[in-house]
Amino acid sequence: MTTLDRRTMLATGALAFAGAATRSAPAAADTAAKPIFAIDTITIPIAGEQGVFPVRRIYCIGRNYAAHAIERGSDPTREPPFFFQKPTDAIQNVAIGSVADHPYPSLTKNYHHEVELVAALKSGGTNIPADKALDHVYGYALGLDMTRRDLQNGMAAEKKPWEIGKSFDHAAVIGPIHPASKTGHFDKGAISLAVNGTIRQNSDVSKMIWSVAEQIAKLSEAFELKAGDIIYSGTPENVGPVVKGDVLLAKLDGLPDLSIKIV
Ligand code: MN
């Protein structure tokens, strides 16, 4: 590239920034543009595969088991589902057979476990019909939607966004993804969470108010879903606090156990 070319391109770019009136002539694309520093690509291991699953977005559904909706103070009738997101780099991968150290986060004094089935998408779209939705699922994992409950509740009480209660480092604990081609889809199956050997949460994914297929359909009305999106499908009742030293053991019929220790 000559000096003149670069000057011309820079000038064009500067003008394009300066005002809409100049935007009809697009700036010359600088195909050599490079990020000024590298950031990690977030991935989740896939059980039995060499490849890993790249994560695009993390969606979560709220209050998707009636008994949990009641304990959170809402009506468990079939209201439209609601969703929130966690940042992609909130993923904490946990290997099968390990007990991963999970740091107790800052600011909270009431840190809660929420055991959940997670669906991982290989494709997406908008306005996906529920009867086609499972075609977009690559596989499933067991996950923990870790929650700073005091911060979530405090913000909710003030009618402020409760992002700080849900979206923080390590808040999306997850085991390896298992291809649906091997596990099938999860319309039923016992799901549980024990803390230090005592069962706290104990339910069945058949008790979800909105099935995974329905969640995908509803989500796709609000967002264009794409390959790499994962969906935490909601937690059953009896969420509760953990403290440093606690060992959590999550189970879901059809997937390996998931375990972390709060440190
Ligand atoms: Mn949750």
PDB file of C-alpha atoms and ligand atoms in Angstrom:
ATOM      1  CA  MET A   1       0.000   0.000   0.000  1.00  0.00           C
ATOM      2  CA  THR A   2       1.392   3.395  -0.915  1.00  0.00           C
ATOM      3  CA  THR A   3       1.432   6.320   1.449  1.00  0.00           C
ATOM      4  CA  LEU A   4      -1.098   8.079  -0.735  1.00  0.00           C
ATOM      5  CA  ASP A   5      -3.478   5.098  -0.640  1.00  0.00           C
ATOM      6  CA  ARG A   6      -3.344   4.996   3.111  1.00  0.00           C
ATOM      7  CA  ARG A   7      -3.916   8.724   3.417  1.00  0.00           C
ATOM      8  CA  THR A   8      -6.883   8.514   1.074  1.00  0.00           C
ATOM      9  CA  MET A   9      -8.351   5.636   3.014  1.00  0.00           C
ATOM     10  CA  LEU A  10      -7.849   7.303   6.367  1.00  0.00           C
ATOM     11  CA  ALA A  11      -9.415  10.488   5.067  1.00  0.00           C
ATOM     12  CA  THR A  12     -12.385   8.582   3.704  1.00  0.00           C
ATOM     13  CA  GLY A  13     -12.803   6.776   6.981  1.00  0.00           C
ATOM     14  CA  ALA A  14     -12.561  10.021   8.911  1.00  0.00           C
ATOM     15  CA  LEU A  15     -15.214  11.601   6.739  1.00  0.00           C
ATOM     16  CA  ALA A  16     -17.467   8.598   7.136  1.00  0.00           C
ATOM     17  CA  PHE A  17     -17.258   9.044  10.880  1.00  0.00           C
ATOM     18  CA  ALA A  18     -17.763  12.766  10.619  1.00  0.00           C
ATOM     19  CA  GLY A  19     -21.313  12.688   9.341  1.00  0.00           C
ATOM     20  CA  ALA A  20     -24.037  10.710   7.676  1.00  0.00           C
ATOM     21  CA  ALA A  21     -23.857  12.882   4.575  1.00  0.00           C
ATOM     22  CA  THR A  22     -20.591  11.278   3.524  1.00  0.00           C
ATOM     23  CA  ARG A  23     -21.644   7.716   4.175  1.00  0.00           C
ATOM     24  CA  SER A  24     -23.068   7.112   0.716  1.00  0.00           C
ATOM     25  CA  ALA A  25     -19.506   6.462  -0.408  1.00  0.00           C
ATOM     26  CA  PRO A  26     -18.360   3.583   1.781  1.00  0.00           C
ATOM     27  CA  ALA A  27     -14.870   3.797   3.179  1.00  0.00           C
ATOM     28  CA  ALA A  28     -12.389   1.484   1.547  1.00  0.00           C
ATOM     29  CA  ALA A  29     -12.354  -1.698   3.565  1.00  0.00           C
ATOM     30  CA  ASP A  30      -9.125  -2.174   5.436  1.00  0.00           C
ATOM     31  CA  THR A  31      -8.948  -5.919   5.086  1.00  0.00           C
ATOM     32  CA  ALA A  32      -5.721  -5.903   7.041  1.00  0.00           C
ATOM     33  CA  ALA A  33      -7.427  -4.541  10.179  1.00  0.00           C
ATOM     34  CA  LYS A  34      -6.420  -6.618  13.150  1.00  0.00           C
ATOM     35  CA  PRO A  35      -7.603  -6.624  16.774  1.00  0.00           C
ATOM     36  CA  ILE A  36      -5.162  -4.632  18.876  1.00  0.00           C
ATOM     37  CA  PHE A  37      -4.967  -7.470  21.410  1.00  0.00           C
ATOM     38  CA  ALA A  38      -6.202 -11.044  21.652  1.00  0.00           C
ATOM     39  CA  ILE A  39      -9.104 -12.204  23.791  1.00  0.00           C
ATOM     40  CA  ASP A  40     -10.038 -15.795  24.568  1.00  0.00           C
ATOM     41  CA  THR A  41     -12.567 -17.708  22.520  1.00  0.00           C
ATOM     42  CA  ILE A  42     -14.947 -19.286  25.015  1.00  0.00           C
ATOM     43  CA  THR A  43     -15.545 -22.982  24.416  1.00  0.00           C
ATOM     44  CA  ILE A  44     -17.081 -25.984  26.168  1.00  0.00           C
ATOM     45  CA  PRO A  45     -15.630 -29.499  25.788  1.00  0.00           C
ATOM     46  CA  ILE A  46     -17.790 -32.070  24.006  1.00  0.00           C
ATOM     47  CA  ALA A  47     -17.901 -35.510  25.610  1.00  0.00           C
ATOM     48  CA  GLY A  48     -16.227 -38.103  23.401  1.00  0.00           C
ATOM     49  CA  GLU A  49     -15.220 -35.620  20.694  1.00  0.00           C
ATOM     50  CA  GLN A  50     -11.993 -33.869  19.773  1.00  0.00           C
ATOM     51  CA  GLY A  51     -13.756 -30.673  18.799  1.00  0.00           C
ATOM     52  CA  VAL A  52     -15.029 -28.142  21.310  1.00  0.00           C
ATOM     53  CA  PHE A  53     -18.278 -26.157  21.322  1.00  0.00           C
ATOM     54  CA  PRO A  54     -17.742 -22.410  20.797  1.00  0.00           C
ATOM     55  CA  VAL A  55     -20.086 -20.309  22.912  1.00  0.00           C
ATOM     56  CA  ARG A  56     -21.798 -17.331  21.298  1.00  0.00           C
ATOM     57  CA  ARG A  57     -24.404 -16.318  23.876  1.00  0.00           C
ATOM     58  CA  ILE A  58     -25.665 -17.645  27.190  1.00  0.00           C
ATOM     59  CA  TYR A  59     -29.420 -17.388  27.643  1.00  0.00           C
ATOM     60  CA  CYS A  60     -31.206 -18.341  30.851  1.00  0.00           C
ATOM     61  CA  ILE A  61     -34.903 -18.842  31.514  1.00  0.00           C
ATOM     62  CA  GLY A  62     -36.405 -17.665  34.788  1.00  0.00           C
ATOM     63  CA  ARG A  63     -38.930 -19.477  36.989  1.00  0.00           C
ATOM     64  CA  ASN A  64     -39.551 -22.466  34.759  1.00  0.00           C
ATOM     65  CA  TYR A  65     -40.627 -24.925  37.449  1.00  0.00           C
ATOM     66  CA  ALA A  66     -43.894 -24.126  39.225  1.00  0.00           C
ATOM     67  CA  ALA A  67     -42.593 -24.847  42.731  1.00  0.00           C
ATOM     68  CA  HIS A  68     -39.587 -22.580  42.150  1.00  0.00           C
ATOM     69  CA  ALA A  69     -41.801 -19.831  40.728  1.00  0.00           C
ATOM     70  CA  ILE A  70     -43.852 -19.984  43.936  1.00  0.00           C
ATOM     71  CA  GLU A  71     -40.773 -19.820  46.178  1.00  0.00           C
ATOM     72  CA  ARG A  72     -39.591 -16.779  44.186  1.00  0.00           C
ATOM     73  CA  GLY A  73     -42.951 -15.115  44.744  1.00  0.00           C
ATOM     74  CA  SER A  74     -44.540 -15.321  41.310  1.00  0.00           C
ATOM     75  CA  ASP A  75     -47.547 -16.975  39.754  1.00  0.00           C
ATOM     76  CA  PRO A  76     -46.693 -20.448  38.459  1.00  0.00           C
ATOM     77  CA  THR A  77     -49.411 -20.455  35.845  1.00  0.00           C
ATOM     78  CA  ARG A  78     -48.257 -20.543  32.278  1.00  0.00           C
ATOM     79  CA  GLU A  79     -47.243 -16.927  31.844  1.00  0.00           C
ATOM     80  CA  PRO A  80     -44.882 -16.254  28.956  1.00  0.00           C
ATOM     81  CA  PRO A  81     -41.347 -17.297  29.878  1.00  0.00           C
ATOM     82  CA  PHE A  82     -38.808 -14.587  30.624  1.00  0.00           C
ATOM     83  CA  PHE A  83     -35.151 -14.647  29.772  1.00  0.00           C
ATOM     84  CA  PHE A  84     -31.880 -13.066  30.777  1.00  0.00           C
ATOM     85  CA  GLN A  85     -28.314 -13.460  29.610  1.00  0.00           C
ATOM     86  CA  LYS A  86     -24.978 -14.062  31.229  1.00  0.00           C
ATOM     87  CA  PRO A  87     -21.759 -12.871  29.622  1.00  0.00           C
ATOM     88  CA  THR A  88     -20.162 -15.559  27.498  1.00  0.00           C
ATOM     89  CA  ASP A  89     -16.958 -15.486  29.520  1.00  0.00           C
ATOM     90  CA  ALA A  90     -18.884 -16.334  32.695  1.00  0.00           C
ATOM     91  CA  ILE A  91     -18.487 -19.986  31.633  1.00  0.00           C
ATOM     92  CA  GLN A  92     -16.679 -22.205  34.122  1.00  0.00           C
ATOM     93  CA  ASN A  93     -16.015 -25.582  32.553  1.00  0.00           C
ATOM     94  CA  VAL A  94     -16.016 -28.548  34.905  1.00  0.00           C
ATOM     95  CA  ALA A  95     -14.554 -31.851  33.738  1.00  0.00           C
ATOM     96  CA  ILE A  96     -16.298 -35.156  34.375  1.00  0.00           C
ATOM     97  CA  GLY A  97     -15.022 -36.813  37.541  1.00  0.00           C
ATOM     98  CA  SER A  98     -13.406 -33.659  38.910  1.00  0.00           C
ATOM     99  CA  VAL A  99     -14.400 -31.345  41.735  1.00  0.00           C
ATOM    100  CA  ALA A 100     -13.599 -27.911  40.362  1.00  0.00           C
ATOM    101  CA  ASP A 101     -12.727 -25.042  42.673  1.00  0.00           C
ATOM    102  CA  HIS A 102     -15.369 -22.341  42.295  1.00  0.00           C
ATOM    103  CA  PRO A 103     -14.535 -18.961  43.812  1.00  0.00           C
ATOM    104  CA  TYR A 104     -17.059 -17.414  46.182  1.00  0.00           C
ATOM    105  CA  PRO A 105     -17.832 -14.150  44.371  1.00  0.00           C
ATOM    106  CA  SER A 106     -17.464 -10.612  45.627  1.00  0.00           C
ATOM    107  CA  LEU A 107     -20.208  -8.456  47.178  1.00  0.00           C
ATOM    108  CA  THR A 108     -22.644 -11.210  48.155  1.00  0.00           C
ATOM    109  CA  LYS A 109     -23.543 -12.733  51.507  1.00  0.00           C
ATOM    110  CA  ASN A 110     -26.222 -15.025  50.064  1.00  0.00           C
ATOM    111  CA  TYR A 111     -24.759 -17.059  47.205  1.00  0.00           C
ATOM    112  CA  HIS A 112     -27.213 -19.568  45.710  1.00  0.00           C
ATOM    113  CA  HIS A 113     -27.070 -22.748  43.669  1.00  0.00           C
ATOM    114  CA  GLU A 114     -29.496 -23.375  40.787  1.00  0.00           C
ATOM    115  CA  VAL A 115     -29.094 -26.738  39.045  1.00  0.00           C
ATOM    116  CA  GLU A 116     -30.265 -26.697  35.424  1.00  0.00           C
ATOM    117  CA  LEU A 117     -30.380 -28.627  32.172  1.00  0.00           C
ATOM    118  CA  VAL A 118     -28.534 -26.683  29.452  1.00  0.00           C
ATOM    119  CA  ALA A 119     -29.326 -26.972  25.735  1.00  0.00           C
ATOM    120  CA  ALA A 120     -26.604 -26.096  23.205  1.00  0.00           C
ATOM    121  CA  LEU A 121     -27.595 -24.963  19.703  1.00  0.00           C
ATOM    122  CA  LYS A 122     -25.908 -25.921  16.423  1.00  0.00           C
ATOM    123  CA  SER A 123     -28.104 -23.578  14.375  1.00  0.00           C
ATOM    124  CA  GLY A 124     -30.801 -21.014  14.944  1.00  0.00           C
ATOM    125  CA  GLY A 125     -33.068 -18.478  13.340  1.00  0.00           C
ATOM    126  CA  THR A 126     -36.031 -16.311  14.195  1.00  0.00           C
ATOM    127  CA  ASN A 127     -39.620 -17.333  14.893  1.00  0.00           C
ATOM    128  CA  ILE A 128     -38.699 -20.995  15.076  1.00  0.00           C
ATOM    129  CA  PRO A 129     -41.818 -23.171  15.485  1.00  0.00           C
ATOM    130  CA  ALA A 130     -41.735 -25.340  18.606  1.00  0.00           C
ATOM    131  CA  ASP A 131     -42.205 -28.505  16.570  1.00  0.00           C
ATOM    132  CA  LYS A 132     -38.988 -27.731  14.647  1.00  0.00           C
ATOM    133  CA  ALA A 133     -37.010 -26.298  17.557  1.00  0.00           C
ATOM    134  CA  LEU A 134     -35.214 -29.448  18.675  1.00  0.00           C
ATOM    135  CA  ASP A 135     -33.674 -29.751  15.187  1.00  0.00           C
ATOM    136  CA  HIS A 136     -31.442 -26.843  16.260  1.00  0.00           C
ATOM    137  CA  VAL A 137     -30.116 -28.538  19.402  1.00  0.00           C
ATOM    138  CA  TYR A 138     -26.600 -29.914  19.152  1.00  0.00           C
ATOM    139  CA  GLY A 139     -26.550 -31.373  22.623  1.00  0.00           C
ATOM    140  CA  TYR A 140     -27.063 -31.019  26.342  1.00  0.00           C
ATOM    141  CA  ALA A 141     -25.060 -30.346  29.465  1.00  0.00           C
ATOM    142  CA  LEU A 142     -25.634 -30.120  33.179  1.00  0.00           C
ATOM    143  CA  GLY A 143     -25.114 -26.622  34.538  1.00  0.00           C
ATOM    144  CA  LEU A 144     -25.343 -24.373  37.577  1.00  0.00           C
ATOM    145  CA  ASP A 145     -26.852 -20.896  37.230  1.00  0.00           C
ATOM    146  CA  MET A 146     -24.958 -19.455  40.213  1.00  0.00           C
ATOM    147  CA  THR A 147     -26.701 -16.444  41.696  1.00  0.00           C
ATOM    148  CA  ARG A 148     -25.847 -13.621  44.108  1.00  0.00           C
ATOM    149  CA  ARG A 149     -29.376 -13.761  45.515  1.00  0.00           C
ATOM    150  CA  ASP A 150     -29.081 -10.799  47.861  1.00  0.00           C
ATOM    151  CA  LEU A 151     -27.941  -8.565  45.008  1.00  0.00           C
ATOM    152  CA  GLN A 152     -30.621  -9.926  42.664  1.00  0.00           C
ATOM    153  CA  ASN A 153     -33.368  -9.377  45.241  1.00  0.00           C
ATOM    154  CA  GLY A 154     -32.050  -5.965  46.259  1.00  0.00           C
ATOM    155  CA  MET A 155     -32.047  -4.679  42.710  1.00  0.00           C
ATOM    156  CA  ALA A 156     -35.438  -6.228  41.955  1.00  0.00           C
ATOM    157  CA  ALA A 157     -36.902  -4.504  45.023  1.00  0.00           C
ATOM    158  CA  GLU A 158     -35.709  -1.175  43.632  1.00  0.00           C
ATOM    159  CA  LYS A 159     -37.016  -2.037  40.143  1.00  0.00           C
ATOM    160  CA  LYS A 160     -33.491  -1.913  38.782  1.00  0.00           C
ATOM    161  CA  PRO A 161     -31.919  -4.503  36.445  1.00  0.00           C
ATOM    162  CA  TRP A 162     -30.736  -7.486  38.499  1.00  0.00           C
ATOM    163  CA  GLU A 163     -27.834  -8.247  36.194  1.00  0.00           C
ATOM    164  CA  ILE A 164     -25.323  -7.942  39.035  1.00  0.00           C
ATOM    165  CA  GLY A 165     -27.001 -10.904  40.724  1.00  0.00           C
ATOM    166  CA  LYS A 166     -26.694 -13.178  37.702  1.00  0.00           C
ATOM    167  CA  SER A 167     -23.981 -11.942  35.359  1.00  0.00           C
ATOM    168  CA  PHE A 168     -20.536 -12.180  36.896  1.00  0.00           C
ATOM    169  CA  ASP A 169     -17.317 -14.140  36.555  1.00  0.00           C
ATOM    170  CA  HIS A 170     -17.710 -17.947  36.841  1.00  0.00           C
ATOM    171  CA  ALA A 171     -21.506 -17.611  37.183  1.00  0.00           C
ATOM    172  CA  ALA A 172     -22.209 -20.115  34.389  1.00  0.00           C
ATOM    173  CA  VAL A 173     -20.873 -23.439  35.654  1.00  0.00           C
ATOM    174  CA  ILE A 174     -21.196 -26.218  33.085  1.00  0.00           C
ATOM    175  CA  GLY A 175     -20.166 -29.795  32.399  1.00  0.00           C
ATOM    176  CA  PRO A 176     -19.198 -31.133  28.972  1.00  0.00           C
ATOM    177  CA  ILE A 177     -21.784 -31.040  26.205  1.00  0.00           C
ATOM    178  CA  HIS A 178     -23.209 -34.393  25.150  1.00  0.00           C
ATOM    179  CA  PRO A 179     -24.447 -34.643  21.556  1.00  0.00           C
ATOM    180  CA  ALA A 180     -28.197 -35.198  21.349  1.00  0.00           C
ATOM    181  CA  SER A 181     -27.423 -37.836  18.725  1.00  0.00           C
ATOM    182  CA  LYS A 182     -26.166 -39.959  21.638  1.00  0.00           C
ATOM    183  CA  THR A 183     -28.342 -38.859  24.558  1.00  0.00           C
ATOM    184  CA  GLY A 184     -31.616 -38.056  22.846  1.00  0.00           C
ATOM    185  CA  HIS A 185     -33.630 -35.072  24.032  1.00  0.00           C
ATOM    186  CA  PHE A 186     -34.560 -34.484  27.662  1.00  0.00           C
ATOM    187  CA  ASP A 187     -38.312 -34.338  28.100  1.00  0.00           C
ATOM    188  CA  LYS A 188     -37.999 -36.164  31.424  1.00  0.00           C
ATOM    189  CA  GLY A 189     -35.344 -37.247  33.896  1.00  0.00           C
ATOM    190  CA  ALA A 190     -34.504 -36.742  37.549  1.00  0.00           C
ATOM    191  CA  ILE A 191     -32.468 -33.613  38.291  1.00  0.00           C
ATOM    192  CA  SER A 192     -30.941 -32.949  41.703  1.00  0.00           C
ATOM    193  CA  LEU A 193     -28.370 -30.992  43.620  1.00  0.00           C
ATOM    194  CA  ALA A 194     -26.692 -32.033  46.869  1.00  0.00           C
ATOM    195  CA  VAL A 195     -24.561 -29.860  49.138  1.00  0.00           C
ATOM    196  CA  ASN A 196     -22.070 -31.760  51.310  1.00  0.00           C
ATOM    197  CA  GLY A 197     -24.014 -34.952  50.662  1.00  0.00           C
ATOM    198  CA  THR A 198     -27.428 -33.571  51.601  1.00  0.00           C
ATOM    199  CA  ILE A 199     -30.002 -33.312  48.804  1.00  0.00           C
ATOM    200  CA  ARG A 200     -31.234 -29.730  48.440  1.00  0.00           C
ATOM    201  CA  GLN A 201     -32.928 -29.669  45.032  1.00  0.00           C
ATOM    202  CA  ASN A 202     -34.727 -32.735  43.715  1.00  0.00           C
ATOM    203  CA  SER A 203     -37.130 -32.665  40.785  1.00  0.00           C
ATOM    204  CA  ASP A 204     -37.650 -33.897  37.237  1.00  0.00           C
ATOM    205  CA  VAL A 205     -37.149 -31.986  33.994  1.00  0.00           C
ATOM    206  CA  SER A 206     -40.625 -33.128  32.921  1.00  0.00           C
ATOM    207  CA  LYS A 207     -41.876 -30.532  35.427  1.00  0.00           C
ATOM    208  CA  MET A 208     -40.581 -27.604  33.372  1.00  0.00           C
ATOM    209  CA  ILE A 209     -43.375 -25.140  32.630  1.00  0.00           C
ATOM    210  CA  TRP A 210     -41.846 -24.419  29.206  1.00  0.00           C
ATOM    211  CA  SER A 211     -40.070 -27.312  27.445  1.00  0.00           C
ATOM    212  CA  VAL A 212     -36.701 -26.817  25.773  1.00  0.00           C
ATOM    213  CA  ALA A 213     -38.463 -26.750  22.393  1.00  0.00           C
ATOM    214  CA  GLU A 214     -40.878 -24.090  23.626  1.00  0.00           C
ATOM    215  CA  GLN A 215     -38.026 -22.076  25.135  1.00  0.00           C
ATOM    216  CA  ILE A 216     -36.238 -22.037  21.788  1.00  0.00           C
ATOM    217  CA  ALA A 217     -39.434 -21.017  20.010  1.00  0.00           C
ATOM    218  CA  LYS A 218     -40.099 -18.182  22.462  1.00  0.00           C
ATOM    219  CA  LEU A 219     -36.481 -17.001  22.563  1.00  0.00           C
ATOM    220  CA  SER A 220     -36.374 -16.869  18.773  1.00  0.00           C
ATOM    221  CA  GLU A 221     -39.266 -14.402  18.782  1.00  0.00           C
ATOM    222  CA  ALA A 222     -37.096 -11.965  20.736  1.00  0.00           C
ATOM    223  CA  PHE A 223     -33.613 -12.728  19.407  1.00  0.00           C
ATOM    224  CA  GLU A 224     -32.097 -14.279  16.324  1.00  0.00           C
ATOM    225  CA  LEU A 225     -30.669 -17.498  17.677  1.00  0.00           C
ATOM    226  CA  LYS A 226     -27.441 -18.811  16.200  1.00  0.00           C
ATOM    227  CA  ALA A 227     -25.086 -21.736  16.430  1.00  0.00           C
ATOM    228  CA  GLY A 228     -23.129 -21.474  19.655  1.00  0.00           C
ATOM    229  CA  ASP A 229     -26.005 -20.185  21.762  1.00  0.00           C
ATOM    230  CA  ILE A 230     -26.678 -22.122  24.952  1.00  0.00           C
ATOM    231  CA  ILE A 231     -29.812 -22.018  27.086  1.00  0.00           C
ATOM    232  CA  TYR A 232     -29.981 -22.641  30.833  1.00  0.00           C
ATOM    233  CA  SER A 233     -33.497 -24.024  31.067  1.00  0.00           C
ATOM    234  CA  GLY A 234     -34.432 -23.012  34.605  1.00  0.00           C
ATOM    235  CA  THR A 235     -34.063 -24.499  38.062  1.00  0.00           C
ATOM    236  CA  PRO A 236     -36.432 -26.483  40.239  1.00  0.00           C
ATOM    237  CA  GLU A 237     -37.408 -25.451  43.752  1.00  0.00           C
ATOM    238  CA  ASN A 238     -35.305 -25.331  46.904  1.00  0.00           C
ATOM    239  CA  VAL A 239     -32.562 -23.035  45.722  1.00  0.00           C
ATOM    240  CA  GLY A 240     -30.405 -22.029  48.641  1.00  0.00           C
ATOM    241  CA  PRO A 241     -27.143 -20.640  49.948  1.00  0.00           C
ATOM    242  CA  VAL A 242     -23.656 -22.091  49.835  1.00  0.00           C
ATOM    243  CA  VAL A 243     -20.538 -21.002  51.694  1.00  0.00           C
ATOM    244  CA  LYS A 244     -16.817 -21.523  51.295  1.00  0.00           C
ATOM    245  CA  GLY A 245     -15.875 -25.155  51.742  1.00  0.00           C
ATOM    246  CA  ASP A 246     -19.189 -26.543  50.496  1.00  0.00           C
ATOM    247  CA  VAL A 247     -19.063 -29.284  47.866  1.00  0.00           C
ATOM    248  CA  LEU A 248     -21.934 -29.265  45.358  1.00  0.00           C
ATOM    249  CA  LEU A 249     -22.921 -32.376  43.431  1.00  0.00           C
ATOM    250  CA  ALA A 250     -25.376 -31.972  40.555  1.00  0.00           C
ATOM    251  CA  LYS A 251     -27.077 -34.931  38.890  1.00  0.00           C
ATOM    252  CA  LEU A 252     -29.295 -35.376  35.861  1.00  0.00           C
ATOM    253  CA  ASP A 253     -30.487 -38.745  34.601  1.00  0.00           C
ATOM    254  CA  GLY A 254     -28.661 -39.423  31.344  1.00  0.00           C
ATOM    255  CA  LEU A 255     -25.627 -37.168  31.909  1.00  0.00           C
ATOM    256  CA  PRO A 256     -22.520 -37.536  34.100  1.00  0.00           C
ATOM    257  CA  ASP A 257     -22.488 -35.809  37.491  1.00  0.00           C
ATOM    258  CA  LEU A 258     -21.123 -32.279  37.904  1.00  0.00           C
ATOM    259  CA  SER A 259     -19.284 -31.189  41.054  1.00  0.00           C
ATOM    260  CA  ILE A 260     -17.705 -28.004  42.373  1.00  0.00           C
ATOM    261  CA  LYS A 261     -16.219 -26.885  45.673  1.00  0.00           C
ATOM    262  CA  ILE A 262     -16.797 -23.301  46.828  1.00  0.00           C
ATOM    263  CA  VAL A 263     -13.426 -21.740  47.685  1.00  0.00           C
TER     264      VAL A 263
HETATM  265 MN    MN B   1     -31.736 -20.131  36.863  1.00  0.00          MN
END
